[in-house]
């Protein structure tokens, strides 16, 4: 009986299965470790976003030594992500997919994500994967906050009838 | 090959793998992320957990070895950031944005890779957001 109840719970919590999530997550981890073991660099997508700005912005903030010295590999990392995801869909012949989330949500959400991840010193990859892997208190606090707030906001969005 | 080129090549290969992982786990789909945030499908926990566990093994084994990375000579260490008010306020702002849109930086780039051209709105937004942050920091004299 208990086993059936657990099985029911798993089906309810993971209606689309668990394997592709766990395997995909571990592949992401392998990518992080590959870069780490060869270069000692710890990746983070939002830092890459910011250092790329140093190529053209004259603001002193973006011309920090730390940004300039890491911008090349950080930009290459982002290009790798794009080509990696593109290769996967092409090799498997999955075909193009386009989101139904409204453009204004992507834009407004994007601006807040840009500000928040830079002020907070990391995002889902930097704090969520690499920071948690480092057992960093700052990352743990940041992740708990952004997860909690995002869950509340996503429910509110659903509540006011904005779908998907 | 020059050492600098090797660093970029290794980073590119790691980025490819990272992008494949994001595509396999469907984090490229804002809908899947929103399903998690609305607590209809908890899969994202497995993605973040799976990635963190694999990274943790690599980070800690290498750090404990006391060695340095072959391509840079950089000593292996862990990711450390100061826990201050910015980390908390930033987490709140990021959380609001993530809850509205279902996108985060790495996933947005992977999403572009699978042909989701509409995600450009989010990428432009994120770059603009990073500009706003830089502008504010600059005017505060940082």
Coordinates of C-alpha atoms in Angstrom, one line a residue:
Chain A
X1 CA 0.0 0.0 0.0
X2 CA 2.7 2.4 1.0
X3 CA 4.6 1.7 -2.2
X4 CA 1.5 2.5 -4.3
X5 CA 1.0 5.7 -2.4
X6 CA 4.6 6.8 -3.0
X7 CA 4.2 5.9 -6.7
X8 CA 1.0 8.0 -6.8
X9 CA 2.9 10.9 -5.2
X10 CA 5.7 10.6 -7.8
X11 CA 3.2 10.6 -10.7
X12 CA 1.5 13.7 -9.2
X13 CA 4.8 15.6 -8.6
X14 CA 6.4 14.6 -12.0
X15 CA 3.5 14.2 -14.5
X16 CA 6.0 14.3 -17.4
X17 CA 8.5 11.8 -16.0
X18 CA 11.7 12.3 -14.1
X19 CA 14.5 10.8 -16.2
X20 CA 15.0 13.6 -18.8
X21 CA 15.1 16.2 -15.9
X22 CA 17.7 14.3 -13.9
X23 CA 19.8 13.3 -16.9
X24 CA 19.7 16.8 -18.4
X25 CA 20.7 18.3 -15.0
X26 CA 23.7 15.9 -14.7
X27 CA 24.8 16.8 -18.3
X28 CA 24.7 20.4 -17.3
X29 CA 26.9 19.5 -14.3
X30 CA 29.3 17.6 -16.6
X31 CA 29.7 20.8 -18.7
X32 CA 30.5 22.8 -15.6
X33 CA 33.0 20.3 -14.4
X34 CA 34.7 20.0 -17.8
X35 CA 35.4 23.8 -17.8
X36 CA 36.4 23.7 -14.2
X37 CA 38.9 20.9 -14.4
X38 CA 40.6 22.2 -17.5
X39 CA 40.7 25.9 -16.6
X40 CA 39.7 26.3 -12.9
X41 CA 37.0 28.7 -14.0
X42 CA 33.5 28.6 -12.4
X43 CA 30.9 29.5 -15.0
X44 CA 27.7 31.5 -14.6
X45 CA 25.6 32.7 -17.5
X46 CA 24.5 36.1 -16.1
X47 CA 28.1 37.1 -15.4
X48 CA 28.8 36.3 -19.1
X49 CA 25.9 38.6 -20.0
X50 CA 27.5 41.5 -18.1
X51 CA 31.1 41.0 -19.1
X52 CA 30.1 41.0 -22.8
X53 CA 28.9 44.5 -22.3
X54 CA 32.5 45.5 -21.5
X55 CA 33.3 45.1 -25.2
X56 CA 31.3 48.2 -26.1
X57 CA 30.3 50.2 -23.0
X58 CA 32.6 53.0 -21.9
X59 CA 31.1 53.1 -18.4
X60 CA 33.8 52.5 -15.7
X61 CA 31.6 49.9 -14.1
X62 CA 31.8 47.6 -17.2
X63 CA 35.5 48.4 -17.7
X64 CA 36.5 46.5 -14.5
X65 CA 39.7 44.4 -14.8
X66 CA 37.8 41.3 -13.7
X67 CA 35.3 41.8 -16.6
X68 CA 37.9 42.4 -19.2
X69 CA 40.1 39.5 -18.2
X70 CA 37.3 37.0 -18.3
X71 CA 35.0 38.3 -21.1
X72 CA 36.5 36.2 -23.9
X73 CA 36.0 32.8 -22.3
X74 CA 32.6 33.9 -20.8
X75 CA 31.4 34.9 -24.3
X76 CA 32.7 31.7 -25.8
X77 CA 30.7 29.8 -23.1
X78 CA 27.5 31.5 -24.1
X79 CA 28.1 30.8 -27.8
X80 CA 28.8 27.1 -26.8
X81 CA 25.4 27.0 -25.0
X82 CA 23.5 28.3 -28.1
X83 CA 25.3 25.9 -30.5
X84 CA 25.0 22.9 -28.1
X85 CA 21.3 23.3 -27.8
X86 CA 21.0 23.9 -31.5
X87 CA 23.0 20.8 -32.3
X88 CA 21.0 18.6 -30.0
X89 CA 17.7 19.5 -31.7
X90 CA 19.2 19.2 -35.2
X91 CA 20.8 15.8 -34.6
X92 CA 17.6 14.5 -33.1
X93 CA 15.5 16.1 -35.8
X94 CA 13.2 17.6 -33.2
X95 CA 12.5 20.7 -35.2
X96 CA 12.0 24.3 -34.2
X97 CA 10.0 25.1 -31.2
X98 CA 8.5 28.5 -30.3
X99 CA 7.2 29.6 -26.9
X100 CA 3.6 30.8 -26.4
X101 CA 4.6 33.1 -23.5
X102 CA 3.7 36.6 -24.5
X103 CA 6.5 38.9 -25.7
X104 CA 5.8 41.5 -23.1
X105 CA 6.3 39.0 -20.3
X106 CA 9.6 37.9 -21.8
X107 CA 10.7 41.6 -22.1
X108 CA 9.6 42.8 -18.6
X109 CA 10.7 39.5 -17.0
X110 CA 14.0 39.8 -18.9
X111 CA 14.8 43.3 -17.6
X112 CA 14.1 42.2 -14.0
X113 CA 16.2 39.1 -14.5
X114 CA 19.0 41.2 -15.8
X115 CA 19.0 43.7 -12.9
X116 CA 18.3 41.0 -10.3
X117 CA 21.0 38.5 -11.3
X118 CA 23.7 41.2 -11.5
X119 CA 22.8 42.8 -8.2
X120 CA 22.5 39.4 -6.6
X121 CA 25.9 38.3 -8.1
X122 CA 24.5 35.2 -9.9
X123 CA 21.6 33.3 -11.5
X124 CA 20.3 29.8 -11.8
X125 CA 23.6 28.5 -13.1
X126 CA 26.1 30.6 -11.0
X127 CA 24.2 30.4 -7.6
X128 CA 21.8 27.6 -8.3
X129 CA 24.3 25.0 -9.6
X130 CA 27.9 26.2 -9.0
X131 CA 27.2 28.1 -5.8
X132 CA 25.1 25.3 -4.2
X133 CA 27.8 22.8 -5.3
X134 CA 30.3 25.0 -3.5
X135 CA 28.1 25.0 -0.4
X136 CA 28.2 28.8 -0.4
X137 CA 25.9 30.5 2.2
X138 CA 25.4 33.5 -0.1
X139 CA 24.2 31.2 -2.9
X140 CA 21.9 29.2 -0.6
X141 CA 20.2 32.4 0.6
X142 CA 19.9 33.8 -2.9
X143 CA 18.4 30.6 -4.3
X144 CA 15.9 30.2 -1.5
X145 CA 14.8 33.8 -2.1
X146 CA 14.5 33.7 -5.9
X147 CA 12.8 30.4 -5.9
X148 CA 10.3 31.5 -3.2
X149 CA 9.5 34.8 -4.8
X150 CA 9.2 33.2 -8.3
X151 CA 6.8 30.6 -7.1
X152 CA 4.6 33.3 -5.5
X153 CA 4.8 35.6 -8.7
X154 CA 4.0 32.7 -11.0
X155 CA 0.9 31.8 -9.0
X156 CA -0.2 35.4 -9.0
X157 CA 0.3 35.6 -12.8
X158 CA -1.8 32.4 -13.2
X159 CA -4.4 33.8 -10.8
X160 CA -5.0 37.0 -12.8
X161 CA -5.6 34.8 -15.8
X162 CA -2.3 35.3 -17.7
X163 CA -1.7 31.9 -19.5
X164 CA 0.6 30.0 -20.1
Chain B
X1 CA 48.1 25.7 -30.0
X2 CA 48.5 28.8 -27.8
X3 CA 47.4 28.3 -24.2
X4 CA 44.8 31.0 -24.4
X5 CA 43.2 29.2 -27.4
X6 CA 43.1 26.0 -25.5
X7 CA 41.2 27.7 -22.7
X8 CA 38.6 29.0 -25.1
X9 CA 38.3 25.6 -26.8
X10 CA 37.8 23.8 -23.5
X11 CA 35.2 26.4 -22.5
X12 CA 33.5 26.1 -25.8
X13 CA 33.2 22.3 -25.5
X14 CA 32.0 22.7 -21.9
X15 CA 29.4 25.2 -23.1
X16 CA 28.2 22.8 -25.8
X17 CA 27.6 20.1 -23.2
X18 CA 25.9 22.6 -20.9
X19 CA 23.6 23.7 -23.8
X20 CA 22.8 20.0 -24.6
X21 CA 21.9 19.5 -20.9
X22 CA 19.5 22.5 -20.9
X23 CA 17.8 21.2 -24.1
X24 CA 17.5 17.6 -22.8
X25 CA 15.9 18.9 -19.5
X26 CA 13.6 21.2 -21.5
X27 CA 14.7 24.2 -19.5
X28 CA 14.7 25.9 -22.9
X29 CA 10.9 26.0 -22.6
X30 CA 9.6 28.8 -20.4
X31 CA 6.4 26.8 -20.2
X32 CA 8.2 24.0 -18.4
X33 CA 9.8 26.4 -15.9
X34 CA 6.4 28.1 -15.3
X35 CA 4.9 24.6 -14.7
X36 CA 7.5 24.1 -12.0
X37 CA 6.9 27.6 -10.5
X38 CA 3.2 26.9 -10.4
X39 CA 4.0 23.6 -8.7
X40 CA 2.4 21.4 -11.4
X41 CA 5.7 19.6 -12.3
X42 CA 8.6 19.6 -9.9
X43 CA 11.1 18.5 -12.6
X44 CA 13.3 21.6 -12.3
X45 CA 14.3 20.5 -8.8
X46 CA 15.9 17.4 -10.4
X47 CA 17.7 19.5 -13.0
X48 CA 19.2 21.9 -10.4
X49 CA 19.9 19.1 -8.0
X50 CA 21.5 16.8 -10.7
X51 CA 23.7 19.6 -11.9
X52 CA 24.7 20.7 -8.4
X53 CA 25.6 17.2 -7.3
X54 CA 27.8 16.5 -10.3
X55 CA 29.4 19.9 -10.0
X56 CA 29.9 19.4 -6.2
X57 CA 31.8 16.2 -6.8
X58 CA 34.1 17.8 -9.3
X59 CA 34.6 21.0 -7.3
X60 CA 35.4 19.3 -4.0
X61 CA 37.6 16.5 -5.3
X62 CA 39.7 19.0 -7.3
X63 CA 39.8 21.5 -4.5
X64 CA 40.9 18.9 -1.9
X65 CA 43.7 17.8 -4.3
X66 CA 45.3 21.2 -3.8
X67 CA 46.3 21.2 -7.5
X68 CA 46.0 23.8 -10.2
X69 CA 44.1 23.7 -13.5
X70 CA 46.4 22.6 -16.3
X71 CA 45.4 25.3 -18.9
X72 CA 45.6 28.3 -16.6
X73 CA 47.7 27.3 -13.6
X74 CA 44.7 28.6 -11.5
X75 CA 44.4 26.8 -8.2
X76 CA 41.2 24.9 -7.8
X77 CA 38.7 26.6 -5.4
X78 CA 35.1 27.0 -4.6
X79 CA 32.6 29.7 -5.7
X80 CA 32.5 32.3 -2.9
X81 CA 30.4 35.5 -2.9
X82 CA 29.9 37.8 0.0
X83 CA 26.5 37.4 1.6
X84 CA 25.2 41.0 1.7
X85 CA 22.1 43.0 1.1
X86 CA 22.6 43.0 -2.6
X87 CA 22.5 39.2 -2.7
X88 CA 19.1 39.3 -1.1
X89 CA 17.6 42.3 -2.9
X90 CA 18.9 40.8 -6.2
X91 CA 17.3 37.5 -5.4
X92 CA 13.9 39.2 -4.9
X93 CA 14.2 41.1 -8.2
X94 CA 15.4 38.0 -10.1
X95 CA 12.6 36.0 -8.6
X96 CA 9.9 38.5 -9.7
X97 CA 11.3 38.4 -13.3
X98 CA 11.7 34.7 -13.4
X99 CA 8.1 34.2 -12.1
X100 CA 6.7 36.6 -14.8
X101 CA 8.6 35.1 -17.7
X102 CA 9.9 31.6 -16.8
X103 CA 13.3 32.5 -18.3
X104 CA 16.8 32.8 -16.8
X105 CA 20.1 33.7 -18.6
X106 CA 21.6 30.3 -19.5
X107 CA 18.2 28.8 -20.4
X108 CA 17.4 31.9 -22.6
X109 CA 20.6 31.3 -24.7
X110 CA 19.8 27.6 -25.1
X111 CA 16.3 28.5 -26.0
X112 CA 17.6 30.7 -28.8
X113 CA 19.6 27.6 -30.0
X114 CA 16.5 25.5 -30.4
X115 CA 15.0 28.1 -32.7
X116 CA 12.8 29.9 -30.2
X117 CA 13.4 33.3 -31.8
X118 CA 10.7 35.0 -29.6
X119 CA 13.2 34.6 -26.7
X120 CA 15.1 37.5 -28.2
X121 CA 12.7 39.8 -26.2
X122 CA 14.0 38.2 -23.0
X123 CA 17.7 38.4 -24.1
X124 CA 17.3 42.1 -25.0
X125 CA 15.6 42.7 -21.7
X126 CA 18.3 41.0 -19.7
X127 CA 21.1 42.9 -21.5
X128 CA 19.1 46.1 -20.9
X129 CA 18.7 45.1 -17.2
X130 CA 22.4 44.5 -16.8
X131 CA 22.9 48.0 -18.3
X132 CA 20.5 49.5 -15.8
X133 CA 22.4 47.8 -13.0
X134 CA 25.8 49.0 -14.3
X135 CA 24.5 52.5 -14.6
X136 CA 23.1 52.6 -11.1
X137 CA 26.4 51.2 -9.7
X138 CA 28.4 53.8 -11.6
X139 CA 26.3 56.7 -10.4
X140 CA 26.7 55.4 -6.8
X141 CA 30.4 55.8 -7.4
X142 CA 31.3 52.1 -7.5

